[in-house]
Structure formats: structure tokens, C-alpha cells
mmCIF file of C-alpha atoms in Angstrom:
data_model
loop_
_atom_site.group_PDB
_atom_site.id
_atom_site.type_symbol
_atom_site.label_atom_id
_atom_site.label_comp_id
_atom_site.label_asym_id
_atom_site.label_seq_id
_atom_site.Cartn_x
_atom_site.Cartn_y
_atom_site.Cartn_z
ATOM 1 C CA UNK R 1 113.312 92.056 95.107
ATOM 2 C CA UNK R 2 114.315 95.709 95.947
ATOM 3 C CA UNK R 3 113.690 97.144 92.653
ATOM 4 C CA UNK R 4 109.752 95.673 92.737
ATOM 5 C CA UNK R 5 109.588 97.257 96.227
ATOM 6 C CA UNK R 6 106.637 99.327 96.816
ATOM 7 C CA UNK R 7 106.326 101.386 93.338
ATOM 8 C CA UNK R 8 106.468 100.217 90.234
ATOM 9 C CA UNK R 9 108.944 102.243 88.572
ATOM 10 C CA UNK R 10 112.379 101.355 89.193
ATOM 11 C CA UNK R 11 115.276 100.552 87.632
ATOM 12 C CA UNK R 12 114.814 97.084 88.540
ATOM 13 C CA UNK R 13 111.387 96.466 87.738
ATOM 14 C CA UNK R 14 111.460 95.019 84.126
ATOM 15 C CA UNK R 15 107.710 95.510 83.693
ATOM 16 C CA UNK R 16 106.241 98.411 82.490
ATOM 17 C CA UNK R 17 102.905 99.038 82.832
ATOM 18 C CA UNK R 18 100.720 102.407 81.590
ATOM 19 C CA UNK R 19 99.981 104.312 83.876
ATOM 20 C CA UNK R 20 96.021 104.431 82.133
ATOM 21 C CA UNK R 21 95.726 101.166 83.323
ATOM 22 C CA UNK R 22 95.509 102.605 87.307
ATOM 23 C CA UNK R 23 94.259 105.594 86.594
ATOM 24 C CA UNK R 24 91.651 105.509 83.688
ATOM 25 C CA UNK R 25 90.590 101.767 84.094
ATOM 26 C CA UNK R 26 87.362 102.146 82.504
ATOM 27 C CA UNK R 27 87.870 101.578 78.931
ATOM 28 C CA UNK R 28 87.835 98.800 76.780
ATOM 29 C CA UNK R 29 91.672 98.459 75.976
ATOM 30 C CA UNK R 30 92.489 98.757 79.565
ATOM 31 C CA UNK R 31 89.764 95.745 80.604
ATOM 32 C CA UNK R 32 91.724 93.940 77.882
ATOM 33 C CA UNK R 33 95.114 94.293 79.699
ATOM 34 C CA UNK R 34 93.910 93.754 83.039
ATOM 35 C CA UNK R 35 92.555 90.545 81.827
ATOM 36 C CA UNK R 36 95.934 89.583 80.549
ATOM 37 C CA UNK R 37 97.333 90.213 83.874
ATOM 38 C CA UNK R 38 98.561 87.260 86.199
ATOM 39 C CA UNK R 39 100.756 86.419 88.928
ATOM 40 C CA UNK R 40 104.068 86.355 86.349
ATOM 41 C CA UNK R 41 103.256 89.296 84.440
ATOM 42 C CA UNK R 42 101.101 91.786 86.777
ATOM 43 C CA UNK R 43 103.941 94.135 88.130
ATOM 44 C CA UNK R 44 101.704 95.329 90.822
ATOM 45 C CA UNK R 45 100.824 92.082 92.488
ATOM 46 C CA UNK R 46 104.488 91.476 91.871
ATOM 47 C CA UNK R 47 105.720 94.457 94.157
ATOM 48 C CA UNK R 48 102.987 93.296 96.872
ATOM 49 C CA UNK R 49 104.054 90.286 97.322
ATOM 50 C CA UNK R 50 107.470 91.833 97.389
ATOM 51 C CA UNK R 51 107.135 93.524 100.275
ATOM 52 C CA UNK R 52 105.029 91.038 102.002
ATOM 53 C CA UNK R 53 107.614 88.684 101.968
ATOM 54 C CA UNK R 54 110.117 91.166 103.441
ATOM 55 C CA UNK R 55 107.488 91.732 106.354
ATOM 56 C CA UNK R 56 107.539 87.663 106.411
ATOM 57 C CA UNK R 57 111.121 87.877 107.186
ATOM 58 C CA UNK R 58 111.380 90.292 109.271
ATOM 59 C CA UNK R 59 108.919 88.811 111.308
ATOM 60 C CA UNK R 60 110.894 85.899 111.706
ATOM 61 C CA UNK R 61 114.212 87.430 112.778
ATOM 62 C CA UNK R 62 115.184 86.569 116.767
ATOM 63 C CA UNK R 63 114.328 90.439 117.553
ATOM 64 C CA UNK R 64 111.836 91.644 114.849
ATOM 65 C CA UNK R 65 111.144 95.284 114.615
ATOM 66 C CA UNK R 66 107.006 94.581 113.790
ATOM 67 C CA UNK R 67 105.213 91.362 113.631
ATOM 68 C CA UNK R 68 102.406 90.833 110.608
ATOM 69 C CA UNK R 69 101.190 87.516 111.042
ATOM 70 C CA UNK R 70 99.384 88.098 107.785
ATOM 71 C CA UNK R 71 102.188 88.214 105.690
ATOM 72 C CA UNK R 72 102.510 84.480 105.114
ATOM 73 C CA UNK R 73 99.029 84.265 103.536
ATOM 74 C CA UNK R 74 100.910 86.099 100.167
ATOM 75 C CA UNK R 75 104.106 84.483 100.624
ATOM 76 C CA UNK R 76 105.286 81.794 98.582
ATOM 77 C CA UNK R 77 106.045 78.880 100.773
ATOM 78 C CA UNK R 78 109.743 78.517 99.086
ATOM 79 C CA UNK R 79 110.706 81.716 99.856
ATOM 80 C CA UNK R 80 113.892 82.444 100.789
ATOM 81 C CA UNK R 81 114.818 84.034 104.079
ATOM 82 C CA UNK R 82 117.204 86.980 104.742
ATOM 83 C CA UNK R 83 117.185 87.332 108.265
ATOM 84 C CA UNK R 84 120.580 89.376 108.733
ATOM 85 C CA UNK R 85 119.506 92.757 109.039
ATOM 86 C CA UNK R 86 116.589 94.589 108.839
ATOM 87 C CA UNK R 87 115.574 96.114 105.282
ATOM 88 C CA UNK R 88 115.123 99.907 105.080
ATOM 89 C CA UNK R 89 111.551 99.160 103.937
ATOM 90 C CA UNK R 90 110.746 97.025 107.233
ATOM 91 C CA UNK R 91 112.485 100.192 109.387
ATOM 92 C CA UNK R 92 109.791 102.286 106.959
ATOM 93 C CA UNK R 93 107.497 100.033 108.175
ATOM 94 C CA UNK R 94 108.012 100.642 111.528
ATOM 95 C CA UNK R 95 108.456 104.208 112.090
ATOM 96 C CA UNK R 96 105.098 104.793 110.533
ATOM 97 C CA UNK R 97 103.638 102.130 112.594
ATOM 98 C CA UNK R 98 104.714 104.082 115.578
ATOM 99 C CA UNK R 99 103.626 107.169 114.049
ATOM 100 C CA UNK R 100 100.472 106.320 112.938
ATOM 101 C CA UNK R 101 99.771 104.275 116.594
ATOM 102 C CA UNK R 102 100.979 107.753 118.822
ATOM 103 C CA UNK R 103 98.704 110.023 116.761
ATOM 104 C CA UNK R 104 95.470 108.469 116.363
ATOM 105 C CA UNK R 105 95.486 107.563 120.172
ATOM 106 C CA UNK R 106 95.987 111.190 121.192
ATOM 107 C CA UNK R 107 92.696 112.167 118.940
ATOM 108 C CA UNK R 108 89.402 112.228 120.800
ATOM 109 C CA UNK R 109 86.535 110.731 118.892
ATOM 110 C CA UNK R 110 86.718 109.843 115.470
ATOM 111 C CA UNK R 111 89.679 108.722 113.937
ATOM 112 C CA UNK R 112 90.077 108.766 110.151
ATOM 113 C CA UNK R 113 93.220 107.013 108.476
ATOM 114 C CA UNK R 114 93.764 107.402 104.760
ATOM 115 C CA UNK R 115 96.139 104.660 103.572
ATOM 116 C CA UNK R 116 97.569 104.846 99.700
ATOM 117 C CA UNK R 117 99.027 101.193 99.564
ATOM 118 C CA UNK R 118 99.895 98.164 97.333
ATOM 119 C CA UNK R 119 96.590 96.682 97.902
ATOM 120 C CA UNK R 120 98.218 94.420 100.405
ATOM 121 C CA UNK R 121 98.630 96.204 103.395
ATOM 122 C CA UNK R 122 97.854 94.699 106.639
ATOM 123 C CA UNK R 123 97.901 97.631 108.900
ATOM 124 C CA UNK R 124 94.246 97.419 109.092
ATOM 125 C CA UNK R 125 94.372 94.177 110.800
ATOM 126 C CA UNK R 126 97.393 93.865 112.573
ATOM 127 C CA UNK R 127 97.478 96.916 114.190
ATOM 128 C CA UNK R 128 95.808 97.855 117.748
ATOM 129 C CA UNK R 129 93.395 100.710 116.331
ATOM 130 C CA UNK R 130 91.435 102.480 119.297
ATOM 131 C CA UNK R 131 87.627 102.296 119.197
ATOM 132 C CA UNK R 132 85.967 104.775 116.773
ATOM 133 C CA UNK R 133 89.096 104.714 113.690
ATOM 134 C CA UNK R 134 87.431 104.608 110.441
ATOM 135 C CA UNK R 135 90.236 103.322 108.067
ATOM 136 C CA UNK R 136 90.164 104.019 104.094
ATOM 137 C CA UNK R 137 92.221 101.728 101.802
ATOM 138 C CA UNK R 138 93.274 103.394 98.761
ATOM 139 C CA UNK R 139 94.464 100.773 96.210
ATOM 140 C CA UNK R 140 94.369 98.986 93.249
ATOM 141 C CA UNK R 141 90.999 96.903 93.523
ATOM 142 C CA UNK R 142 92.391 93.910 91.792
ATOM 143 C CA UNK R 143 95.203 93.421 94.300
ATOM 144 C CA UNK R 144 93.011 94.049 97.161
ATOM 145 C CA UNK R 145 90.430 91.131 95.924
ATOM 146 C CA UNK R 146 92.682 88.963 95.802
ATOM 147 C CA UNK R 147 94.501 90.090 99.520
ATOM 148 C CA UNK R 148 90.769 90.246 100.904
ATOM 149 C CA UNK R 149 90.036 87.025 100.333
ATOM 150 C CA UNK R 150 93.608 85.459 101.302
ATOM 151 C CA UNK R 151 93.033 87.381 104.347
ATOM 152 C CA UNK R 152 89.444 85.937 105.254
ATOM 153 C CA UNK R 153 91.179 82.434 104.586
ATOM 154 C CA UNK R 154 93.415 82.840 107.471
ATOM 155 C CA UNK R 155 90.419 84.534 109.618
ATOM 156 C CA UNK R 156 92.200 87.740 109.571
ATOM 157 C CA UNK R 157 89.752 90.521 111.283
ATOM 158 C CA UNK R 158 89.214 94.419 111.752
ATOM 159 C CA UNK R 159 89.066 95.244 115.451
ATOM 160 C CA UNK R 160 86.304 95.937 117.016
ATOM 161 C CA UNK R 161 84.167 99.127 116.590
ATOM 162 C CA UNK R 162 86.644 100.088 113.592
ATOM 163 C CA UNK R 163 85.441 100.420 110.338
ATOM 164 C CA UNK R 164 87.484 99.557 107.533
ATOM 165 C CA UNK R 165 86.847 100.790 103.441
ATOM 166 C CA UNK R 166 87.906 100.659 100.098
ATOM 167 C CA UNK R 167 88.720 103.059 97.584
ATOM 168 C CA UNK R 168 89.730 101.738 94.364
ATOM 169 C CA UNK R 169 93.045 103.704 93.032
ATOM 170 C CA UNK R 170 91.008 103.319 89.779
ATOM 171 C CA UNK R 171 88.460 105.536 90.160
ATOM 172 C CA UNK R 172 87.828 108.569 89.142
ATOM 173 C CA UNK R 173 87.415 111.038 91.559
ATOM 174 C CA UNK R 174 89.209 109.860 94.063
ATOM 175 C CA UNK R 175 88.424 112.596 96.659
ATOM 176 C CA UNK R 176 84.718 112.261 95.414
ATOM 177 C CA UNK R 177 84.725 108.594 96.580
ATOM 178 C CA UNK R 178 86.180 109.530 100.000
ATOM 179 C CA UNK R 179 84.042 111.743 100.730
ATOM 180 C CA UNK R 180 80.934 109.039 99.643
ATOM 181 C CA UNK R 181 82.779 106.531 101.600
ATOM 182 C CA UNK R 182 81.851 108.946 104.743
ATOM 183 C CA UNK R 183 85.103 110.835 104.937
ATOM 184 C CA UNK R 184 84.280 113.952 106.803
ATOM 185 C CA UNK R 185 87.310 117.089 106.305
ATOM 186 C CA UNK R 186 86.209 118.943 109.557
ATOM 187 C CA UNK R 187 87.227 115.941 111.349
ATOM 188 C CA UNK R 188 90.949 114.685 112.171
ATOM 189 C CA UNK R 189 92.946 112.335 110.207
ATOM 190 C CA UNK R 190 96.119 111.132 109.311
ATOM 191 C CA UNK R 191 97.626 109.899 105.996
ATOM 192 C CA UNK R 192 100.250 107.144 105.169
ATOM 193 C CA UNK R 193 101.636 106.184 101.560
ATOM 194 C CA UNK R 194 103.627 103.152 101.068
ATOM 195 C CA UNK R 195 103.483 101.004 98.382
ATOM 196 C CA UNK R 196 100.996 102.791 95.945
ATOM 197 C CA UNK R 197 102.233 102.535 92.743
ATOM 198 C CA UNK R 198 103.118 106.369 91.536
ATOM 199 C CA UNK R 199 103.364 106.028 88.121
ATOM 200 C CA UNK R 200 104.328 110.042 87.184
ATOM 201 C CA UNK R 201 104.784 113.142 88.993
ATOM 202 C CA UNK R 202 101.737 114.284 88.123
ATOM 203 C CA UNK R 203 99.771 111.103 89.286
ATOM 204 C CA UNK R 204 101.467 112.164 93.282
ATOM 205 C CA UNK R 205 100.475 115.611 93.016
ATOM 206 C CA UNK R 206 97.121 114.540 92.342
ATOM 207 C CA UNK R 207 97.057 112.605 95.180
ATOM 208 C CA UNK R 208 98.124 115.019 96.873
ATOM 209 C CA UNK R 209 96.216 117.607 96.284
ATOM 210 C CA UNK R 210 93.284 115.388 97.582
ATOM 211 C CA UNK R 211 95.258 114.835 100.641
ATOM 212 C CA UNK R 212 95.417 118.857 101.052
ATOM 213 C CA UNK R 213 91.518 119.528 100.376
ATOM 214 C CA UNK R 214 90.603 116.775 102.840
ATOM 215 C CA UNK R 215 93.173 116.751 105.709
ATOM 216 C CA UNK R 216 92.255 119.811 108.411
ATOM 217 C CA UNK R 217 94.988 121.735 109.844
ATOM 218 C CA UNK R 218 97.381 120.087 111.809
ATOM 219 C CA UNK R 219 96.901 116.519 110.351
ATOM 220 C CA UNK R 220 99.763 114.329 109.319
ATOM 221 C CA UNK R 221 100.605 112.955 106.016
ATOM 222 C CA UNK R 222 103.293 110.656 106.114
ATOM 223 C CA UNK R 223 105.197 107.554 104.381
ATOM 224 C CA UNK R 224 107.381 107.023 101.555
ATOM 225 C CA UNK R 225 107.516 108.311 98.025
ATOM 226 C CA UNK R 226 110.453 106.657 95.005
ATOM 227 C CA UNK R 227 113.104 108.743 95.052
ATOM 228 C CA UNK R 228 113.139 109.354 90.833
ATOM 229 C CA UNK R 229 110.593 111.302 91.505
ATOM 230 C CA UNK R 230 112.457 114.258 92.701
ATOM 231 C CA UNK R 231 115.203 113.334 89.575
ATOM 232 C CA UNK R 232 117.971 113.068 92.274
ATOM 233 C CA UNK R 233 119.752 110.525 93.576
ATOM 234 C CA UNK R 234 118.535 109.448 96.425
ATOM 235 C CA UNK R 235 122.273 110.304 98.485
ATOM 236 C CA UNK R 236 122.416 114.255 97.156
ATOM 237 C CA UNK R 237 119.706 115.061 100.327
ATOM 238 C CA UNK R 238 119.959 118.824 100.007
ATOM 239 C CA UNK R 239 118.433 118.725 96.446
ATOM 240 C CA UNK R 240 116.068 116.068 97.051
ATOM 241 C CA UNK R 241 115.119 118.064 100.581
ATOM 242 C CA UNK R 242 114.684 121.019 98.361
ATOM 243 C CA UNK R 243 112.076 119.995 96.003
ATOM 244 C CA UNK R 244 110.324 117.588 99.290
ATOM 245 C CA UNK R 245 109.892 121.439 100.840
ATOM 246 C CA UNK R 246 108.480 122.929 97.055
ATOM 247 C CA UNK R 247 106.651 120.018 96.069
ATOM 248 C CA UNK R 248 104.912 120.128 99.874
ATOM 249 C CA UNK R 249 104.484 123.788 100.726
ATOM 250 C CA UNK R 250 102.549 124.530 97.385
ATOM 251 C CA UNK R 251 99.650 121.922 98.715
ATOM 252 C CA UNK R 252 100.245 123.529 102.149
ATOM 253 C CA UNK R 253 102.071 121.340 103.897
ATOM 254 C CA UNK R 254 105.540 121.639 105.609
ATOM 255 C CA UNK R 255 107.590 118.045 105.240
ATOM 256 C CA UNK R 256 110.354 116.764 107.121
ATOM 257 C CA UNK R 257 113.346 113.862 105.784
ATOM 258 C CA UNK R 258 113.477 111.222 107.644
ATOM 259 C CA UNK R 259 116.491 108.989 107.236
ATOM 260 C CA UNK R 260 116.589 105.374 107.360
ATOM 261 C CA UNK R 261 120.063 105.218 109.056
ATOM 262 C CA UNK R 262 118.353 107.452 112.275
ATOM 263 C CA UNK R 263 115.192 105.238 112.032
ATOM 264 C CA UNK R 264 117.802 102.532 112.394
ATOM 265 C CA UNK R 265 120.069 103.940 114.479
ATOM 266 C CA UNK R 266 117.036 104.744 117.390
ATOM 267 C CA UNK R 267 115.787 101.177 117.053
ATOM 268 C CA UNK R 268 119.659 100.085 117.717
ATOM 269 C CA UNK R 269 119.630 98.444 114.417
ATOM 270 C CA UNK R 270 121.596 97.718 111.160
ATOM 271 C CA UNK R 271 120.467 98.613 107.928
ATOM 272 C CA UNK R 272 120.871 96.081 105.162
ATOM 273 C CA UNK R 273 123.629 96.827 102.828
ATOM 274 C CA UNK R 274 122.380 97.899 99.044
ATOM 275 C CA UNK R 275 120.611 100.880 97.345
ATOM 276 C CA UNK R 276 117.332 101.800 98.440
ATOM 277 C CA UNK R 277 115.458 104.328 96.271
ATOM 278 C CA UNK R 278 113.104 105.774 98.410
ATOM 279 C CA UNK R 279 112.469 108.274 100.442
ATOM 280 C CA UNK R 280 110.757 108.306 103.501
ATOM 281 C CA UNK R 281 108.852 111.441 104.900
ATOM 282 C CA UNK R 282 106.687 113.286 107.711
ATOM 283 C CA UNK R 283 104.517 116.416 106.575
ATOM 284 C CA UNK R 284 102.314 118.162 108.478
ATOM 285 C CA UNK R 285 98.857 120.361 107.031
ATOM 286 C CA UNK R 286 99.326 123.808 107.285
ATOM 287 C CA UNK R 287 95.893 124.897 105.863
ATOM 288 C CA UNK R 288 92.542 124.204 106.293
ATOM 289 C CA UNK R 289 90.611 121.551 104.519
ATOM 290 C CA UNK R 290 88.013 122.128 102.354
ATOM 291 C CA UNK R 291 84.886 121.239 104.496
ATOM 292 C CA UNK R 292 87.034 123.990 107.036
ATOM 293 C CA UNK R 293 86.855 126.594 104.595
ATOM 294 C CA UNK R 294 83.435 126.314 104.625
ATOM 295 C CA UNK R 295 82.322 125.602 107.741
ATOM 296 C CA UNK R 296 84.218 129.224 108.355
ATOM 297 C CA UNK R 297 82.454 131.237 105.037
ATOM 298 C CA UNK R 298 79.299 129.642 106.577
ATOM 299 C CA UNK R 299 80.060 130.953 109.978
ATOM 300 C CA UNK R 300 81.039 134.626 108.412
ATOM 301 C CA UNK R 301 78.169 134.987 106.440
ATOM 302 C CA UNK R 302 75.535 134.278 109.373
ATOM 303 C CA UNK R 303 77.662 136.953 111.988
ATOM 304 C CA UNK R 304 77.090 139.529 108.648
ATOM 305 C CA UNK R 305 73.606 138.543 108.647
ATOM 306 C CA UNK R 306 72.971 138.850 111.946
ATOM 307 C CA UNK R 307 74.717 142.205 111.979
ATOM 308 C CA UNK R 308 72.645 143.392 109.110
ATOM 309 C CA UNK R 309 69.116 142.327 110.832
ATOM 310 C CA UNK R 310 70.786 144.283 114.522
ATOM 311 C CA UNK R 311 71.242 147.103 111.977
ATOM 312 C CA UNK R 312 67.810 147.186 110.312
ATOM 313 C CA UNK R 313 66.007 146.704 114.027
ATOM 314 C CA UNK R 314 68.203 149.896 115.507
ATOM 315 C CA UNK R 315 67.144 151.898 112.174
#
């Protein structure tokens, strides 16, 4: 179960898929494979219902960290229950819970939240959003079909005076759709990632690089990332710390560690034994967003031409 646990690649995870399947969906070989996709063979649904079920058991557990009482809808009813101690990703789960929760409460008007998921992500639903949080989805539109509608089933609804979109992983321009969607850069936000399925390096940075265009300064952009990514085990932390701080600070943003043993140890609980090959992170924006940027050029050029009309009146 651990190695289909919220991205794709892993040493576990026997299937593997192209990454042109997520990322340029719109040709004819790549309609062919998604059609040969199912529920046995479809390593993203796969890793979805992975970590639903671990949400499923934590729920369950006599003192659970969260409870999702959506989880069940993509559970198989046989499945089997570890209820010993609580899985890193559920402590994942969790601490950006909180985080996301203690920001978005302390920002005044509109709230945007960008999450980059598995598709089957109930944060949208089961969390207490304040009035006025505009919530983006970014995930495979397959997978989050097929979660929408097992999520209607069991009546499962956005709060009220939220608003809740989709952006397929598939498209594009992702950053494009945001910003149809309504996603508006000189306006605060916050960003989570857990579950998407990073196929490459370069398919993060991308992602990132979106995040840093549309994220003003100050905003948080937080979650968890596979640890191959930074080619380091996922125990050497210096080395995987140093290329979190290089990978980060060239998109502008400064990034904390966080480790799962301190998430656990300031809930006062255990971690489950066994290798867990992420890594879980906090970064914070440094620059400004794009629609900044502009909003300031804008603002520069009308003082100069307002100085150049005082000018021409004096003369």
C-alpha cells in the first residue's frame, strides 16, 4: 500500500505509466491508453484509493488525528484495518489540515486554495472553509469523475458561500486555466500538494513555476513531494534539505523540512514502523506574483506620466 501512496513512482508501484498520458492527454495514442485503463490496471486510481483507505483507518482509530467521513465512499468494503499507529501520510494529512485551516482564517476577504491532488481529495468537503474560499482542484479529470460522482452518492457537499473548481492536470496551460477558472494573483492564496502524481523533475518544476507566477508575496505553498526526486534517500536530510532550499529559492520561495517524527511527536503520537519516501514541506513566496508585477509597472508608469504632464504645464 505504501509504495502506491500518493505518487506514482515508487519502488513499489509495479505500474508504470508515461508521463504523456497526464501531461499531453490530447492525442490519439494517449485516448487509446486511457481507454484501456481500469480499476486493476490504472496506477493512479490505484494510489487514490490508497490513501483513501488509510484516511478510512485512521478515522476509525479510538483517538483519530482527522476524521473524513468521505473516505468510505472509495474504500473497498473488505478492506483491511491497521489501526495501531498512525501512518506518516495521515500525520501529513494533518499538519496541512491545520495549516491550511490557521491561514485562510487569518485572510480577510477572498480566500483562494490551490490543491495539486490524486483526484480524490476530500478537503473540499470535509473541511470547515470560512465564507468567501474559492477552492481549485488540480487533478487528473478521470479520477475526479469518478470521486465526484461517488461523492454526490453519499450527499457529500461544499460549504456554503465556497466555491469549489476543477482544473484538469491534463491540460495544457495549466496556469492559463487558473487564471480562466477566476484565479486572481493580486489576491491571497495558499497552495497544498499531496497526492499529484509527479511523474519527472521537470513535470514539479513546472508546477511550480505556476505556483511562483500566481502566488503574491507572502503566500504559502505547502505539502509533500516523493523523496526520489531530490535522488537522496529520504534519511541523508542535509542533502535532501539542500536541494529543497535550491530547487525553492530559484522560483522564489524559501522552504522549510518538516519531519514526520515532530509532526508526531506534537500530536503525542507514534509513527508507524516502515519506510516512507516522502517528504513533507512548508515554503513561503518571497516574490511577487505576476498580476503584482503589473499592477506595480502599471502604477510606475501613470506617477511618470503624471510627472511628465506637471512638467509640460510648469514649462
Amino acid at each position: 500500500m505504501e509504495g502506491l501512496l500518493g505518487f506514482v513512482r515508487s519502488p513499489a508501484a509495479t505500474p508504470i505509466v508515461s508521463p504523456s498520458l497526464f501531461y499531453a492527454s490530447k492525442s490519439k495514442k494517449n485516448s487509446w491508453l486511457r481507454a484501456k485503463l481500469n480499476a486493476e490496471n490504472d496506477p493512479l486510481l490505484q494510489a487514490a484509493t490508497s490513501a483513501a483507505s488509510l484516511r478510512f483507518q485512521e478515522m476509525h482509530r479510538p483517538e483519530p488525528l482527522f476524521v473524513d467521513p468521505y473516505a468510505g465512499c472509495f474504500v473497498h468494503p473488505d478492506v483491511q484495518m491497521d489501526l495501531k499507529c498512525s501512518h506518516q501520510y495521515c500525520l501529513a494529512t494533518k499538519f496541512i489540515d491545520d495549516k491550511l485551516l490557521r491561514t485562510v482564517n487569518h485572510i480577510d476577504g477572498l480566500k483562494q486554495v490551490v490543491l495539486l491532488t490524486d483526484g480524490m481529495d476530500t478537503r473540499p468537503y470535509r473541511l470547515n472553509w470560512p465564507t468567501s474560499t474559492v477552492i481549485f482542484d488540480i487533478s487528473s479529470e478521470r479520477i475526479f469523475k469518478k470521486s465526484a460522482e461517488k461523492l454526490q452518492g453519499v450527499g457529500a457537499k461544499i460549504p456554503r458561500n465556497c466555491l469549489f473548481l476543477h482544473v484538469p492536470l491534463e491540460s495544457s496551460d495549466i496556469q492559463h486555466s487558473l487564471l480562466a477558472k477566476g484565479f486572481n494573483g493580486n489576491q491571497p492564496s495558499i497552495w497544498v500538494i499531496q497526492g499529484l502524481p509527479v511523474m519527472t523533475l521537470a513535470n514539479f518544476k513546472e508546477m511550480l513555476l505556476v505556483a511562483s507566477s500566481l502566488a503574491m508575496s507572502g503566500c504559502l505553498f505547502l505539502g509533500e513531494l516523493p523523496a526520489w526526486l531530490a535522488e537522496t534517500e529520504i534519511g541523508i536530510k542535509p542533502s535532501a534539505e539542500k536541494w529543497m532550499n535550491k530547487l525553492f529559492m530559484s522560483n522564489g520561495f524559501r522552504v522549510d523540512m518538516i519531519g514526520y517524527d515532530e509532526v508526531a511527536k506534537s500530536l503525542g503520537k507514534e509513527v508507524s514502523p516502515g519506510e516512507y519516501k516522502n517528504i513533507l514541506f512548508v515554503a513561503e513566496q518571497l516574490q511577487f506574483s505576476d498580476d503584482q508585477m503589473e499592477f506595480w509597472r502599471r502604477e510606475l508608469q501613470r506617477v511618470e506620466e503624471e510627472g511628465d504632464e506637471e512638467g509640460f504645464e510648469e514649462l
